[in-house]
mmCIF file of C-alpha atoms in Angstrom:
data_model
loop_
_atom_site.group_PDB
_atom_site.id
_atom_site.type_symbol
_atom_site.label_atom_id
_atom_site.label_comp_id
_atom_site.label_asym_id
_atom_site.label_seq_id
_atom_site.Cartn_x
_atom_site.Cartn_y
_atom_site.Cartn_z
ATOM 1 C CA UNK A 1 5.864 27.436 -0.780
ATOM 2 C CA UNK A 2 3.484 24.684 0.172
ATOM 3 C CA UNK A 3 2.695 23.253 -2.934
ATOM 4 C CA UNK A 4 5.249 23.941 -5.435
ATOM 5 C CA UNK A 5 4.104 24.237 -8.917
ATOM 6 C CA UNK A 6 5.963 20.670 -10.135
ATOM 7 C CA UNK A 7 3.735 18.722 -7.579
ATOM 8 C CA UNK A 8 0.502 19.705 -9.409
ATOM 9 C CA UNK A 9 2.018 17.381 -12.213
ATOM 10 C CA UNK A 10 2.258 14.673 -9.902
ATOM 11 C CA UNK A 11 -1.038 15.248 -9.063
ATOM 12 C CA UNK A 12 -2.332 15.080 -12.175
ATOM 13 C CA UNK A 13 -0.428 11.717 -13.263
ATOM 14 C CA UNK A 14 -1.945 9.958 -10.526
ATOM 15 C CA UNK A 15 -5.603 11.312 -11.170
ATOM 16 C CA UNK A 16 -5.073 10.291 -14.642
ATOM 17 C CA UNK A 17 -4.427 6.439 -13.856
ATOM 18 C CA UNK A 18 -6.081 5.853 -11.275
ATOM 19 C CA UNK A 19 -9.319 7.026 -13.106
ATOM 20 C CA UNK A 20 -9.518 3.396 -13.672
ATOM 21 C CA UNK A 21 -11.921 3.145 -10.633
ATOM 22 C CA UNK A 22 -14.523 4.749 -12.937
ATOM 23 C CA UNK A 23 -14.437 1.729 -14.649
ATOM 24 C CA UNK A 24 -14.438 -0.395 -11.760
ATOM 25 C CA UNK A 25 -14.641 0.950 -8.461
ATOM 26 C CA UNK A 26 -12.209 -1.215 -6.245
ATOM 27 C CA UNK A 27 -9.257 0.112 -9.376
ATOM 28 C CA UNK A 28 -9.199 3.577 -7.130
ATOM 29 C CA UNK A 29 -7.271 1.434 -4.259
ATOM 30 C CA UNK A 30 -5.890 -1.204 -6.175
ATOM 31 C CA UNK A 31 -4.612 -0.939 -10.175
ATOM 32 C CA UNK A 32 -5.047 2.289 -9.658
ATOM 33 C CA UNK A 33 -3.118 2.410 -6.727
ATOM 34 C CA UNK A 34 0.029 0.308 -7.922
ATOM 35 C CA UNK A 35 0.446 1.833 -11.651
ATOM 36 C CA UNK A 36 -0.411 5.769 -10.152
ATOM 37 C CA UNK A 37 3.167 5.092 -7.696
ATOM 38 C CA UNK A 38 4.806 3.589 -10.885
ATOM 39 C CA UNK A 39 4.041 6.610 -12.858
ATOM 40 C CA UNK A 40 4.673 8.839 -10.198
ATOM 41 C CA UNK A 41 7.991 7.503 -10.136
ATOM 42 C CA UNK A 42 8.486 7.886 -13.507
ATOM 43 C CA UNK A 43 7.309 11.687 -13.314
ATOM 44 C CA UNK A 44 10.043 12.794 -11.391
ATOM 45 C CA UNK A 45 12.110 10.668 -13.427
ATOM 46 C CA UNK A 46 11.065 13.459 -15.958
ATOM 47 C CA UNK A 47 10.626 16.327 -14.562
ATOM 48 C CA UNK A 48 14.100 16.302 -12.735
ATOM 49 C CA UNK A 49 16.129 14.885 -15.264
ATOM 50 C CA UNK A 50 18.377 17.665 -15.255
ATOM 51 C CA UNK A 51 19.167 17.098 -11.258
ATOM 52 C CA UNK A 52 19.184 13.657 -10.791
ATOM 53 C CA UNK A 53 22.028 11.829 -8.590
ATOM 54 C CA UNK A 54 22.432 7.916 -8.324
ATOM 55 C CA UNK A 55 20.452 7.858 -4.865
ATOM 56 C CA UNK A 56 17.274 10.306 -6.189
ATOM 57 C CA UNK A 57 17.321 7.521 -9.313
ATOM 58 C CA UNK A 58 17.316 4.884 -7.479
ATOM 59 C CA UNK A 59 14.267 6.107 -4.846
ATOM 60 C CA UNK A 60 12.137 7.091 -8.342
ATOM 61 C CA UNK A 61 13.021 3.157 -10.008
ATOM 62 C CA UNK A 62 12.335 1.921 -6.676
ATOM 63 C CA UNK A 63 8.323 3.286 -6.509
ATOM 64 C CA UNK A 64 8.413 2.258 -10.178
ATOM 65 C CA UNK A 65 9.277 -1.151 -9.575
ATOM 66 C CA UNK A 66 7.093 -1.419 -6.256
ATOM 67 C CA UNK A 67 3.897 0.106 -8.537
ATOM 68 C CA UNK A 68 4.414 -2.236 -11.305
ATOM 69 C CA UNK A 69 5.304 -5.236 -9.399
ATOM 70 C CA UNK A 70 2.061 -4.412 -7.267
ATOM 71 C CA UNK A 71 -0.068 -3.334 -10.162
ATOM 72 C CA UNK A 72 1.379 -6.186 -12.212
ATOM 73 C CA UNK A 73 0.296 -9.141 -9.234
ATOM 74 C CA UNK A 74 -3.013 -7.458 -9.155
ATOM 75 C CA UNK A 75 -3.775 -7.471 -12.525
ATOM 76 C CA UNK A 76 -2.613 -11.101 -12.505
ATOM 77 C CA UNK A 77 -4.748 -12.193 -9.962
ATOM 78 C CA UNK A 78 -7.920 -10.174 -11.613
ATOM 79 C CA UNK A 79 -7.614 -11.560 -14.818
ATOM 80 C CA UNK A 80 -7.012 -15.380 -13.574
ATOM 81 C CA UNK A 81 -8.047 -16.341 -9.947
ATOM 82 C CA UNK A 82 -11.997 -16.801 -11.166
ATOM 83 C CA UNK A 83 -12.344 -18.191 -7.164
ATOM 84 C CA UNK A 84 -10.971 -15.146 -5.931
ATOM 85 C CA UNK A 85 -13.065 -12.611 -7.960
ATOM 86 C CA UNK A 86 -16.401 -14.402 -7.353
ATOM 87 C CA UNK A 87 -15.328 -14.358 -3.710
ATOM 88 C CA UNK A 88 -14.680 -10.552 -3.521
ATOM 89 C CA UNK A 89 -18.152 -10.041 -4.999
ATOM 90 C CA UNK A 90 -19.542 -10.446 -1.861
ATOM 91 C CA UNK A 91 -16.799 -8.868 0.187
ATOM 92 C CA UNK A 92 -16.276 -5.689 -1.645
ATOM 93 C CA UNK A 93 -18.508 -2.806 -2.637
ATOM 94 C CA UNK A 94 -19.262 -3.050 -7.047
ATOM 95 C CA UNK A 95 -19.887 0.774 -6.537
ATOM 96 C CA UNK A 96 -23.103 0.417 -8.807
ATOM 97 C CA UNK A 97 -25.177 1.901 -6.125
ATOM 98 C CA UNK A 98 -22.380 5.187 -5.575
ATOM 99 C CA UNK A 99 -22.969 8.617 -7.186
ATOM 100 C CA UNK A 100 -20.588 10.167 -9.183
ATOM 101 C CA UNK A 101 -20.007 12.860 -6.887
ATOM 102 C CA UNK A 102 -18.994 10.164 -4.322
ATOM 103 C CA UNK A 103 -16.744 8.534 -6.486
ATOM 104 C CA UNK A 104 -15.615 11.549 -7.699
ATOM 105 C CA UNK A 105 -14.900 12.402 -4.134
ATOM 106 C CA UNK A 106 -13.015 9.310 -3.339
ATOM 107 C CA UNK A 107 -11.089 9.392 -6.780
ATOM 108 C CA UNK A 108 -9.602 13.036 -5.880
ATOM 109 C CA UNK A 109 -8.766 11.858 -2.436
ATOM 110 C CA UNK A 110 -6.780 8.992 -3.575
ATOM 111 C CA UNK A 111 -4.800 10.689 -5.795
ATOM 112 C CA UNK A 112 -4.283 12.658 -3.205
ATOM 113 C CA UNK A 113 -3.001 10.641 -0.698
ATOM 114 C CA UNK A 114 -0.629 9.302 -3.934
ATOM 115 C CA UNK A 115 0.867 11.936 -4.426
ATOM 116 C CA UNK A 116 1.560 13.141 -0.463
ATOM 117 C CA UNK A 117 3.043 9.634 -0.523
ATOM 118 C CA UNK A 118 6.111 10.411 -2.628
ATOM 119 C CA UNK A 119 6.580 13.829 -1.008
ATOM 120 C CA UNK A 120 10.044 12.808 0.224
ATOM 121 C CA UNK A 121 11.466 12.219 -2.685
ATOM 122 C CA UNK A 122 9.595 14.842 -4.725
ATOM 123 C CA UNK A 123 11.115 17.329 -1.883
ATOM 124 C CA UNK A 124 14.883 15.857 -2.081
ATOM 125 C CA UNK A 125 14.633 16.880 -5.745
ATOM 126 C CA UNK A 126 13.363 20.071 -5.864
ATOM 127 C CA UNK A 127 15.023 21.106 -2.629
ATOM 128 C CA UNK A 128 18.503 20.011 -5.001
ATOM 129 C CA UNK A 129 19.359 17.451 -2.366
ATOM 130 C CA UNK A 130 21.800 14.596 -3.528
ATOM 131 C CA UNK A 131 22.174 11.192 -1.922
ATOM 132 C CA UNK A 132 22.982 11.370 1.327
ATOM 133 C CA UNK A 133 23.050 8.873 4.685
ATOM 134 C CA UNK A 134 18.926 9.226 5.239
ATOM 135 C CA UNK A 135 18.581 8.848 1.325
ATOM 136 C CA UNK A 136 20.555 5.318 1.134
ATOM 137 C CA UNK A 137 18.975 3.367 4.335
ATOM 138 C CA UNK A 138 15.584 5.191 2.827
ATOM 139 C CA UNK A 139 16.630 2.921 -0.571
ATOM 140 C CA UNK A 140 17.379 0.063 1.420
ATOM 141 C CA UNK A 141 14.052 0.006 3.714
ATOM 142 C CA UNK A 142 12.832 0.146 0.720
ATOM 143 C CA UNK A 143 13.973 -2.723 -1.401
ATOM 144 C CA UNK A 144 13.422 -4.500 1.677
ATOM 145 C CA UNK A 145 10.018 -3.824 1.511
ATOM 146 C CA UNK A 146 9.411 -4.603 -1.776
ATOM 147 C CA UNK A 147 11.039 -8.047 -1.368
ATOM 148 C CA UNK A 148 9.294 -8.717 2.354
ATOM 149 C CA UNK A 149 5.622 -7.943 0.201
ATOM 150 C CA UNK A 150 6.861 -10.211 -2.715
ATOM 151 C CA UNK A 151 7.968 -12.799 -0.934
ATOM 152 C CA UNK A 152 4.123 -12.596 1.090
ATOM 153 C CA UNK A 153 2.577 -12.564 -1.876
ATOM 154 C CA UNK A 154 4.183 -15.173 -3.768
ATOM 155 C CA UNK A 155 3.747 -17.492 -0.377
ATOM 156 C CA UNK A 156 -0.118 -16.999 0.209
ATOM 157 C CA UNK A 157 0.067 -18.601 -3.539
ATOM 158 C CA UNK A 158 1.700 -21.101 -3.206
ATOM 159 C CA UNK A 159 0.086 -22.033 -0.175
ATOM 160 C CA UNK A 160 -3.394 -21.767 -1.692
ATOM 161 C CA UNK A 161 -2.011 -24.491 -4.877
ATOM 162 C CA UNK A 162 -1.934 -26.744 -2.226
ATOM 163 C CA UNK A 163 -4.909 -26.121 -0.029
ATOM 164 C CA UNK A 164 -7.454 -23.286 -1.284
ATOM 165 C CA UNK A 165 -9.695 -23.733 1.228
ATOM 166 C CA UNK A 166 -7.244 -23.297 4.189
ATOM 167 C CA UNK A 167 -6.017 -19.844 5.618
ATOM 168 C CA UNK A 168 -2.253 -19.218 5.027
ATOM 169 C CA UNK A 169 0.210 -19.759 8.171
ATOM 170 C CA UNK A 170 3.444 -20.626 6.385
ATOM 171 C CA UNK A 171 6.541 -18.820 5.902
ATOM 172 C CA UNK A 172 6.456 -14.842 6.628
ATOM 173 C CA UNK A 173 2.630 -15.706 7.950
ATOM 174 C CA UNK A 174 4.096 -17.534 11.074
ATOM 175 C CA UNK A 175 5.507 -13.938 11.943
ATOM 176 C CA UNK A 176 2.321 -11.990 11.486
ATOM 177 C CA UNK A 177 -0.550 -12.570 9.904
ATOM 178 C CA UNK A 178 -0.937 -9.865 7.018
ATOM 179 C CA UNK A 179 2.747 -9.826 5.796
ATOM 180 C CA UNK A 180 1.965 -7.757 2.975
ATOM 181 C CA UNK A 181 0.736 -5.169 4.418
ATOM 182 C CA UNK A 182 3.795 -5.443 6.539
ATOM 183 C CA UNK A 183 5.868 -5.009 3.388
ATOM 184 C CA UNK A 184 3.746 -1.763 2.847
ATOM 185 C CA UNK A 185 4.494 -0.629 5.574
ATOM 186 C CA UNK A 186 7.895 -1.388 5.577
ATOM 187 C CA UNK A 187 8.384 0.501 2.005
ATOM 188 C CA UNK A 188 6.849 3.432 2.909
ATOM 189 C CA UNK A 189 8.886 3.862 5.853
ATOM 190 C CA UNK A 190 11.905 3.896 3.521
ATOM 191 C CA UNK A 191 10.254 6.599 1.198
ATOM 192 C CA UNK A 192 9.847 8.493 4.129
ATOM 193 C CA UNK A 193 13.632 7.700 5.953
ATOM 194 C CA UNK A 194 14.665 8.757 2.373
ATOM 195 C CA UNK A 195 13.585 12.423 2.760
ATOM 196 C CA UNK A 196 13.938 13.009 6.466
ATOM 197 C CA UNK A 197 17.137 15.052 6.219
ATOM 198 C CA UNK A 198 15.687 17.349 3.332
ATOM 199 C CA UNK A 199 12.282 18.189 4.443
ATOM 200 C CA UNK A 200 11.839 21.448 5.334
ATOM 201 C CA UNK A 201 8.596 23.193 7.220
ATOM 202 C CA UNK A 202 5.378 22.731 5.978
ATOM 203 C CA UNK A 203 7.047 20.071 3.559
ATOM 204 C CA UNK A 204 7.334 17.986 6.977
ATOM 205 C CA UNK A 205 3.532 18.011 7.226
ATOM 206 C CA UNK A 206 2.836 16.612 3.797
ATOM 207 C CA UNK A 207 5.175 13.889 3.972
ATOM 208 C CA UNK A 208 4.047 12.813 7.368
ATOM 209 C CA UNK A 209 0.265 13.451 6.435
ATOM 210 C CA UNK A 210 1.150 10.702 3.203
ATOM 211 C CA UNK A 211 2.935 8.458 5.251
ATOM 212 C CA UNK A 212 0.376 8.163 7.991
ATOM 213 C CA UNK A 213 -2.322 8.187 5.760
ATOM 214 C CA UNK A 214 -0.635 4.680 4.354
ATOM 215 C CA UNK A 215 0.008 3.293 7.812
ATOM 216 C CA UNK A 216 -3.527 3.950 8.738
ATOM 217 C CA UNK A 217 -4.892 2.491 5.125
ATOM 218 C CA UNK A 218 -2.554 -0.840 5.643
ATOM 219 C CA UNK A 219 -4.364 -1.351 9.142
ATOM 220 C CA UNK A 220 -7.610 -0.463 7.675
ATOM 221 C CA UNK A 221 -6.945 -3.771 5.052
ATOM 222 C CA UNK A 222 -5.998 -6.205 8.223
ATOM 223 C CA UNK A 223 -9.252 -5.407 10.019
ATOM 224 C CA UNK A 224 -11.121 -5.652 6.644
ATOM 225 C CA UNK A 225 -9.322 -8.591 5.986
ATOM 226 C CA UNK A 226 -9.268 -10.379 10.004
ATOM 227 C CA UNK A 227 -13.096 -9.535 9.548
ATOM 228 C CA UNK A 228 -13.247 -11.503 6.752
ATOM 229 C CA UNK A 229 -11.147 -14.789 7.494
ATOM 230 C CA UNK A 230 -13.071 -14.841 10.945
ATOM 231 C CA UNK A 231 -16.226 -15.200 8.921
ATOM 232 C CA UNK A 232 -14.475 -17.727 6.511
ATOM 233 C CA UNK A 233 -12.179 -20.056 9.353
ATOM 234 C CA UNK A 234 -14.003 -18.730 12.420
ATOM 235 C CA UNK A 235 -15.016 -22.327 13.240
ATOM 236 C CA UNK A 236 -11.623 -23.982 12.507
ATOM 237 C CA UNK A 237 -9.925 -24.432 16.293
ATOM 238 C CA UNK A 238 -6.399 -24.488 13.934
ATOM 239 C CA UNK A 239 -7.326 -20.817 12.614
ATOM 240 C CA UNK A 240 -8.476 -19.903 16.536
ATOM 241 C CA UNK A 241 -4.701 -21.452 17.567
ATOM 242 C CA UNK A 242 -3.099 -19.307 15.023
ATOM 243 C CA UNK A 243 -4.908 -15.788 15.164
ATOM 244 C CA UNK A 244 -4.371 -15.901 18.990
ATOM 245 C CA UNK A 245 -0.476 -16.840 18.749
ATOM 246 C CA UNK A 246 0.378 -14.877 15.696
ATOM 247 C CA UNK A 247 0.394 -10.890 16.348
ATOM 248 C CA UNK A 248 -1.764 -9.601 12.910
ATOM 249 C CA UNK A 249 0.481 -6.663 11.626
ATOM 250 C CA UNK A 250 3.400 -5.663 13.453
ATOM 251 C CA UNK A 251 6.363 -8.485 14.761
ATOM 252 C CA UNK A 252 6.919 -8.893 18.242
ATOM 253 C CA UNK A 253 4.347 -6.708 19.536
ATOM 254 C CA UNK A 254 0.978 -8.691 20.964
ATOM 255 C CA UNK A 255 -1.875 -7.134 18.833
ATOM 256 C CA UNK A 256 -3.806 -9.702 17.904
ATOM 257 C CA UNK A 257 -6.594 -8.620 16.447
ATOM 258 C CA UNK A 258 -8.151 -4.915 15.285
ATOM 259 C CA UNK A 259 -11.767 -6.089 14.597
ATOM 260 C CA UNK A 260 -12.987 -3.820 17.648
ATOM 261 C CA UNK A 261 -11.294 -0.436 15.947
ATOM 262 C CA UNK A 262 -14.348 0.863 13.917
ATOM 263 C CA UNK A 263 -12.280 3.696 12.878
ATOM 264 C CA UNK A 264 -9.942 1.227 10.778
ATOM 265 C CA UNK A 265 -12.780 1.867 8.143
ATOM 266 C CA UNK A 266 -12.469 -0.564 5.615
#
């Protein structure tokens, strides 16, 4: 069966929180994001309780901890970086002028993409997999993701103390340019590596369907995000240096920019 009956509940979870965007419409993709793969994480928690092993608890605590710390830094930054809000007001849609039935629309398909996210471990527990090879380097690409984004994250701050006004080129940004979204990237790969030995038929198609759904969302944010630092340091011959010398995404492979992609919408 396709969609076994327990991944409804996971669908449900993460339409519940992230109906946050109906408050604000940027939540879908970001608070609601983070907190929907915390609780999603915490569902299977649940739901398999009776099954668990030590390597299907540590993949659910390790989306927890990913969604909160995510959610958490987001929330942070909403609720104190006044510069940075006022800035995304004219960088980011309000959704004011959307219909319902759009937002409705992109609500459902968020959750969506959530939940198709977390397929491999959802499928390693109700296929009664244990912990195997694929399920511990799936745990450790994924800690290692968590700690490549957090260490990003907490960098661009720091940075920013010292110089708001200047674009970010220390640390993990003399590697590539959008490090978080690295991090991402690097996560997801281990949710996916996690469930590669238990996925069976059509469960192979969700999983992949979630995971490149999240590669092609985290390249999506580096065009939307090179678009917007052109506009911002475009005229800075430091910034030109750096965006030419530094690849924007992925180490060690020369791809500089993805402002020409118009299908990276974003």
């Amino acid at each position: 069966m396709v969609f076994p009956t327990l991944i409804w509940f996971l669908l449900a979870a993460a339409l519940i929180i992230s109906a946050i965007g109906f408050y604000k419409y940027v939540y879908f993709i970001s608070l609601g994001y983070g907190f929907s793969i915390a609780g999603l994480g915490i569902a299977m928690l649940i739901m398999f309780h009776n099954s668990l092993s030590l390597g299907t608890v540590l993949a659910c605590v390790s989306l927890l901890v990913y969604g909160l710390r995510l959610g958490g830094y987001l929330l942070s930054r909403e609720l104190k970086s006044g510069a940075y809000n006022a800035k995304m007001k004219t960088e980011i849609k309000d959704g004011t002028s959307m219909g319902f039935g759009v937002k409705c629309a992109i609500w459902i398909t968020c959750a969506l993409l959530y939940m198709l996210q977390v397929t491999p471990v959802f499928y390693r527990l109700f296929n009664g997999s244990g912990t195997d090879v694929c399920c511990c380097v799936g745990i450790l690409i994924m800690i290692l993701g968590i700690i490549f984004e957090s260490a990003a994250d907490m960098q661009k701050q720091a940075a920013k103390k010292i110089n708001p006004k200047r674009f970010c080129d220390t640390g993990l940004y003399k590697i590539v340019r959008c490090p978080n979204y690295l991090g991402e990237m690097i996560f997801w790969t281990g949710v996916f590596v996690s469930g590669a030995s238990i996925l069976q038929g059509w469960q192979w198609c969700l999983a992949l369907i979630g995971y490149l759904g999240i590669i092609y969302v985290m390249f999506s944010g580096a065009r939307r995000l090179e678009l917007r630092q052109n506009r911002t340091y475009g005229e800075d011959p430091e910034y030109q240096k750096y965006v030419k010398t530094v690849p924007i995404l992925l180490p060690f492979i020369h791809l500089y920019s993805v402002a020409k992609y118009k299908f990276l919408v974003g």
